[in-house]
Amino acid sequence: DAKTTQPTSMDCAEGRAANLPCNHSTISGNEYVYWYRQIHSQGPQYIIHGLKNNETNEMASLIITEDRKSSTLILPHATLRDTAVYYCIVRVAPGNQFYFGTGTSLTVIP
Amino acid sequence: DGGITQSPKYLFRKEGQNVTLSCEQNLNHDAMYWYRQDPGQGLRLIYYSQIVNDFQKGDIAEGYSVSREKKESFPLTVTSAQKNPTAFYLCASSRKYTSRNAYEQYFGPGTRLTVT
């Protein structure tokens, strides 16, 4: 079951903000939204997660709409090392299971 | 240095052989997970375990088996019954799920299995 929908690919100029959208229209009240990224042939790296409020950490910001049906991951100043596949994931209880889609392939252009 | 180790990074087997992939963590996490990733695809859950001596099937458990005898270790066996075993296998761990808390999963570097 596809719980999230993301664009297949995006480009971003180096130094600019990268805004990655995600739709999760079937999310339920107790499900968290997580973002991970994966550089080719490595394990996914955790970025950020949230429930209802916007969140910020040293890597990124997460903006969740009021109805929680969509969210946006913001990388404020993209660098070449941010080129990766970004996954928006909804966590499912009771086993803390994650459902990964195919993600968005972000290319940061010099 | 805390983390998750998976070994080996590359593994080659002949069709019809069972093969066991190793996953060890020293993060003191209760929960551990196995995922499979095929080229150009996202990760799919094979098995997960929330506590020692207990585990549950994920979405694609057929042809796989696991054990959880120690908190630190969650080995995955790819049996000969798995029809398409060639894939990238990822192990993850997290603190134990509760209804009040959201815990991220930490991933290992993965094992790329090729069966010919």
Short mmCIF file of N, CA and C in Angstrom, two decimals, chain A:
data_model
loop_
_atom_site.label_atom_id
_atom_site.label_comp_id
_atom_site.label_asym_id
_atom_site.label_seq_id
_atom_site.Cartn_x
_atom_site.Cartn_y
_atom_site.Cartn_z
N ASP A 1 0.84 -1.20 0.00
CA ASP A 1 0.00 0.00 0.00
C ASP A 1 0.88 1.24 0.00
N ALA A 2 0.66 2.14 -0.97
CA ALA A 2 1.43 3.36 -1.04
C ALA A 2 0.84 4.34 -0.06
N LYS A 3 1.59 4.70 0.99
CA LYS A 3 1.07 5.64 1.96
C LYS A 3 1.53 7.05 1.66
N THR A 4 2.57 7.21 0.88
CA THR A 4 3.07 8.53 0.53
C THR A 4 3.31 8.63 -0.97
N THR A 5 3.20 9.86 -1.49
CA THR A 5 3.45 10.12 -2.90
C THR A 5 4.44 11.26 -3.01
N GLN A 6 5.51 11.03 -3.79
CA GLN A 6 6.55 12.03 -3.97
C GLN A 6 6.87 12.16 -5.45
N PRO A 7 7.35 13.35 -5.88
CA PRO A 7 7.82 13.45 -7.27
C PRO A 7 9.02 12.54 -7.47
N THR A 8 9.17 12.04 -8.68
CA THR A 8 10.24 11.10 -8.96
C THR A 8 11.61 11.75 -8.86
N SER A 9 11.73 12.98 -9.37
CA SER A 9 13.04 13.63 -9.37
C SER A 9 12.88 15.14 -9.30
N MET A 10 13.95 15.78 -8.79
CA MET A 10 14.00 17.24 -8.71
C MET A 10 15.45 17.68 -8.84
N ASP A 11 15.62 18.91 -9.33
CA ASP A 11 16.94 19.53 -9.37
C ASP A 11 16.92 20.76 -8.47
N CYS A 12 18.09 21.11 -7.95
CA CYS A 12 18.21 22.31 -7.14
C CYS A 12 19.60 22.90 -7.36
N ALA A 13 19.68 24.22 -7.46
CA ALA A 13 20.98 24.87 -7.61
C ALA A 13 21.71 24.89 -6.27
N GLU A 14 23.00 24.67 -6.33
CA GLU A 14 23.82 24.68 -5.12
C GLU A 14 23.67 26.03 -4.41
N GLY A 15 23.50 25.96 -3.08
CA GLY A 15 23.34 27.16 -2.28
C GLY A 15 21.91 27.64 -2.13
N ARG A 16 21.02 27.13 -2.96
CA ARG A 16 19.61 27.50 -2.84
C ARG A 16 18.90 26.51 -1.93
N ALA A 17 17.68 26.88 -1.54
CA ALA A 17 16.88 25.98 -0.72
C ALA A 17 16.25 24.90 -1.60
N ALA A 18 16.29 23.68 -1.11
CA ALA A 18 15.62 22.57 -1.79
C ALA A 18 14.34 22.27 -1.02
N ASN A 19 13.21 22.31 -1.73
CA ASN A 19 11.91 22.04 -1.13
C ASN A 19 11.34 20.76 -1.72
N LEU A 20 11.26 19.72 -0.90
CA LEU A 20 10.81 18.42 -1.38
C LEU A 20 9.41 18.14 -0.83
N PRO A 21 8.42 18.01 -1.73
CA PRO A 21 7.04 17.81 -1.26
C PRO A 21 6.70 16.33 -1.09
N CYS A 22 5.68 16.09 -0.27
CA CYS A 22 5.20 14.72 -0.04
C CYS A 22 3.71 14.79 0.28
N ASN A 23 2.95 13.92 -0.38
CA ASN A 23 1.53 13.79 -0.06
C ASN A 23 1.30 12.53 0.76
N HIS A 24 0.57 12.65 1.84
CA HIS A 24 0.19 11.50 2.67
C HIS A 24 -1.25 11.68 3.09
N SER A 25 -2.14 11.66 2.11
CA SER A 25 -3.53 12.04 2.34
C SER A 25 -4.29 11.05 3.22
N THR A 26 -3.78 9.82 3.36
CA THR A 26 -4.50 8.82 4.16
C THR A 26 -3.90 8.67 5.56
N ILE A 27 -3.06 9.59 5.94
CA ILE A 27 -2.40 9.50 7.25
C ILE A 27 -3.44 9.57 8.37
N SER A 28 -3.23 8.80 9.41
CA SER A 28 -4.17 8.84 10.53
C SER A 28 -3.53 9.60 11.69
N GLY A 29 -4.35 9.82 12.71
CA GLY A 29 -3.97 10.77 13.74
C GLY A 29 -2.71 10.45 14.52
N ASN A 30 -2.37 9.16 14.62
CA ASN A 30 -1.22 8.80 15.45
C ASN A 30 -0.01 8.40 14.61
N GLU A 31 -0.05 8.68 13.33
CA GLU A 31 1.06 8.30 12.45
C GLU A 31 2.00 9.49 12.24
N TYR A 32 3.29 9.23 12.44
CA TYR A 32 4.31 10.24 12.27
C TYR A 32 4.81 10.24 10.83
N VAL A 33 5.29 11.38 10.40
CA VAL A 33 5.96 11.51 9.10
C VAL A 33 7.46 11.59 9.34
N TYR A 34 8.19 10.75 8.65
CA TYR A 34 9.65 10.73 8.73
C TYR A 34 10.24 11.05 7.36
N TRP A 35 11.43 11.61 7.40
CA TRP A 35 12.21 11.79 6.18
C TRP A 35 13.58 11.15 6.36
N TYR A 36 13.96 10.39 5.34
CA TYR A 36 15.28 9.79 5.27
C TYR A 36 15.88 10.11 3.91
N ARG A 37 17.18 9.97 3.80
CA ARG A 37 17.80 10.06 2.48
C ARG A 37 18.80 8.91 2.31
N GLN A 38 19.01 8.56 1.06
CA GLN A 38 19.90 7.43 0.76
C GLN A 38 20.81 7.82 -0.39
N ILE A 39 22.09 7.76 -0.10
CA ILE A 39 23.09 7.94 -1.14
C ILE A 39 23.38 6.56 -1.69
N HIS A 40 23.63 6.50 -2.98
CA HIS A 40 23.72 5.22 -3.70
C HIS A 40 24.52 4.17 -2.94
N SER A 41 23.88 2.99 -2.78
CA SER A 41 24.53 1.81 -2.19
C SER A 41 24.90 1.98 -0.72
N GLN A 42 24.28 2.94 -0.04
CA GLN A 42 24.48 3.06 1.40
C GLN A 42 23.16 2.87 2.12
N GLY A 43 23.20 2.72 3.43
CA GLY A 43 21.99 2.66 4.21
C GLY A 43 21.33 4.01 4.32
N PRO A 44 20.01 4.07 4.41
CA PRO A 44 19.32 5.35 4.57
C PRO A 44 19.76 6.09 5.82
N GLN A 45 19.78 7.40 5.72
CA GLN A 45 20.17 8.27 6.83
C GLN A 45 18.96 9.04 7.31
N TYR A 46 18.71 9.01 8.62
CA TYR A 46 17.60 9.75 9.20
C TYR A 46 17.83 11.25 9.06
N ILE A 47 16.76 11.98 8.71
CA ILE A 47 16.85 13.45 8.61
C ILE A 47 16.01 14.10 9.70
N ILE A 48 14.72 13.82 9.74
CA ILE A 48 13.82 14.54 10.63
C ILE A 48 12.49 13.82 10.69
N HIS A 49 11.69 14.06 11.71
CA HIS A 49 10.35 13.54 11.74
C HIS A 49 9.42 14.50 12.49
N GLY A 50 8.10 14.32 12.28
CA GLY A 50 7.13 15.19 12.96
C GLY A 50 5.75 14.56 12.97
N LEU A 51 4.91 15.10 13.83
CA LEU A 51 3.53 14.62 13.94
C LEU A 51 2.55 15.67 13.42
N LYS A 52 2.54 16.85 14.03
CA LYS A 52 1.64 17.91 13.59
C LYS A 52 2.35 19.25 13.44
N ASN A 53 3.30 19.49 14.33
CA ASN A 53 3.98 20.77 14.32
C ASN A 53 5.15 20.78 13.36
N ASN A 54 5.52 21.95 12.92
CA ASN A 54 6.73 22.08 12.10
C ASN A 54 7.94 21.79 12.97
N GLU A 55 8.96 21.19 12.36
CA GLU A 55 10.16 20.80 13.08
C GLU A 55 11.39 21.30 12.35
N THR A 56 12.43 21.58 13.11
CA THR A 56 13.71 22.00 12.53
C THR A 56 14.84 21.37 13.31
N ASN A 57 15.85 20.91 12.58
CA ASN A 57 17.08 20.47 13.23
C ASN A 57 18.26 20.97 12.41
N GLU A 58 19.44 20.47 12.72
CA GLU A 58 20.63 20.99 12.05
C GLU A 58 20.69 20.62 10.58
N MET A 59 19.91 19.66 10.18
CA MET A 59 19.96 19.22 8.77
C MET A 59 18.89 19.87 7.92
N ALA A 60 17.67 20.01 8.48
CA ALA A 60 16.55 20.40 7.63
C ALA A 60 15.39 20.94 8.47
N SER A 61 14.37 21.40 7.76
CA SER A 61 13.10 21.77 8.37
C SER A 61 11.99 20.95 7.75
N LEU A 62 11.00 20.65 8.56
CA LEU A 62 9.84 19.87 8.10
C LEU A 62 8.60 20.72 8.34
N ILE A 63 7.87 20.99 7.25
CA ILE A 63 6.64 21.75 7.34
C ILE A 63 5.48 20.79 7.06
N ILE A 64 4.56 20.66 8.02
CA ILE A 64 3.40 19.78 7.87
C ILE A 64 2.16 20.64 7.79
N THR A 65 1.32 20.39 6.79
CA THR A 65 0.10 21.20 6.65
C THR A 65 -0.84 20.93 7.82
N GLU A 66 -1.75 21.87 8.01
CA GLU A 66 -2.63 21.78 9.16
C GLU A 66 -3.50 20.53 9.12
N ASP A 67 -3.94 20.12 7.92
CA ASP A 67 -4.75 18.91 7.82
C ASP A 67 -3.90 17.64 7.80
N ARG A 68 -2.59 17.80 7.83
CA ARG A 68 -1.59 16.70 7.86
C ARG A 68 -1.59 15.84 6.61
N LYS A 69 -2.21 16.29 5.55
CA LYS A 69 -2.26 15.48 4.35
C LYS A 69 -1.02 15.65 3.48
N SER A 70 -0.18 16.60 3.79
CA SER A 70 1.05 16.75 3.02
C SER A 70 2.11 17.43 3.88
N SER A 71 3.35 17.29 3.42
CA SER A 71 4.46 17.92 4.13
C SER A 71 5.54 18.30 3.13
N THR A 72 6.46 19.16 3.58
CA THR A 72 7.57 19.58 2.75
C THR A 72 8.85 19.53 3.56
N LEU A 73 9.85 18.90 3.00
CA LEU A 73 11.18 18.90 3.61
C LEU A 73 11.97 20.03 2.98
N ILE A 74 12.60 20.85 3.80
CA ILE A 74 13.39 21.97 3.29
C ILE A 74 14.84 21.81 3.71
N LEU A 75 15.71 21.74 2.71
CA LEU A 75 17.16 21.81 2.96
C LEU A 75 17.54 23.26 2.67
N PRO A 76 17.91 24.04 3.67
CA PRO A 76 17.98 25.49 3.48
C PRO A 76 19.06 25.96 2.51
N HIS A 77 20.19 25.31 2.49
CA HIS A 77 21.27 25.72 1.58
C HIS A 77 21.88 24.44 1.00
N ALA A 78 21.32 23.99 -0.11
CA ALA A 78 21.72 22.69 -0.66
C ALA A 78 23.18 22.71 -1.11
N THR A 79 23.87 21.61 -0.83
CA THR A 79 25.24 21.41 -1.30
C THR A 79 25.27 20.18 -2.19
N LEU A 80 26.39 19.99 -2.88
CA LEU A 80 26.51 18.84 -3.78
C LEU A 80 26.36 17.53 -3.02
N ARG A 81 26.75 17.54 -1.74
CA ARG A 81 26.65 16.32 -0.93
C ARG A 81 25.22 15.98 -0.56
N ASP A 82 24.28 16.88 -0.83
CA ASP A 82 22.87 16.59 -0.58
C ASP A 82 22.22 15.83 -1.73
N THR A 83 22.95 15.60 -2.80
CA THR A 83 22.42 14.78 -3.91
C THR A 83 22.19 13.36 -3.40
N ALA A 84 20.93 12.92 -3.47
CA ALA A 84 20.55 11.63 -2.89
C ALA A 84 19.08 11.36 -3.24
N VAL A 85 18.61 10.19 -2.86
CA VAL A 85 17.18 9.88 -2.94
C VAL A 85 16.57 10.16 -1.56
N TYR A 86 15.51 10.95 -1.54
CA TYR A 86 14.86 11.36 -0.30
C TYR A 86 13.53 10.63 -0.17
N TYR A 87 13.35 9.98 0.97
CA TYR A 87 12.14 9.22 1.23
C TYR A 87 11.30 9.91 2.29
N CYS A 88 10.02 10.06 1.97
CA CYS A 88 9.02 10.51 2.93
C CYS A 88 8.28 9.27 3.38
N ILE A 89 8.20 9.06 4.68
CA ILE A 89 7.71 7.79 5.20
C ILE A 89 6.69 8.05 6.30
N VAL A 90 5.66 7.21 6.32
CA VAL A 90 4.70 7.26 7.42
C VAL A 90 4.95 6.06 8.32
N ARG A 91 5.10 6.31 9.57
CA ARG A 91 5.32 5.23 10.52
C ARG A 91 3.99 4.60 10.91
N VAL A 92 3.98 3.28 10.99
CA VAL A 92 2.76 2.56 11.32
C VAL A 92 2.95 1.80 12.63
N ALA A 93 2.05 2.03 13.55
CA ALA A 93 2.02 1.23 14.78
C ALA A 93 1.47 -0.15 14.44
N PRO A 94 1.63 -1.20 15.24
CA PRO A 94 2.29 -1.16 16.54
C PRO A 94 3.78 -1.48 16.48
N GLY A 95 4.28 -1.84 15.33
CA GLY A 95 5.66 -2.28 15.28
C GLY A 95 6.65 -1.24 14.84
N ASN A 96 6.26 0.03 14.81
CA ASN A 96 7.17 1.07 14.35
C ASN A 96 7.64 0.79 12.93
N GLN A 97 6.75 0.15 12.15
CA GLN A 97 7.12 -0.19 10.78
C GLN A 97 7.13 1.05 9.91
N PHE A 98 8.07 1.07 8.97
CA PHE A 98 8.15 2.16 8.01
C PHE A 98 7.78 1.63 6.63
N TYR A 99 7.00 2.40 5.90
CA TYR A 99 6.68 2.05 4.52
C TYR A 99 7.41 3.03 3.61
N PHE A 100 8.40 2.51 2.89
CA PHE A 100 9.17 3.33 1.96
C PHE A 100 8.54 3.28 0.58
N GLY A 101 8.39 4.45 -0.03
CA GLY A 101 8.01 4.49 -1.44
C GLY A 101 9.27 4.48 -2.29
N THR A 102 9.17 5.04 -3.48
CA THR A 102 10.34 5.10 -4.37
C THR A 102 11.13 6.38 -4.18
N GLY A 103 10.61 7.34 -3.42
CA GLY A 103 11.34 8.53 -3.07
C GLY A 103 11.52 9.53 -4.20
N THR A 104 12.18 10.64 -3.87
CA THR A 104 12.52 11.69 -4.83
C THR A 104 14.02 11.72 -5.00
N SER A 105 14.48 11.61 -6.24
CA SER A 105 15.91 11.71 -6.52
C SER A 105 16.25 13.19 -6.69
N LEU A 106 16.97 13.73 -5.70
CA LEU A 106 17.36 15.14 -5.74
C LEU A 106 18.78 15.26 -6.29
N THR A 107 18.92 16.10 -7.30
CA THR A 107 20.24 16.39 -7.86
C THR A 107 20.54 17.85 -7.59
N VAL A 108 21.65 18.11 -6.88
CA VAL A 108 22.09 19.48 -6.63
C VAL A 108 23.10 19.83 -7.71
N ILE A 109 22.81 20.93 -8.40
CA ILE A 109 23.61 21.30 -9.57
C ILE A 109 24.56 22.44 -9.21
N PRO A 110 25.84 22.32 -9.59
CA PRO A 110 26.80 23.38 -9.24
C PRO A 110 26.45 24.71 -9.90
#
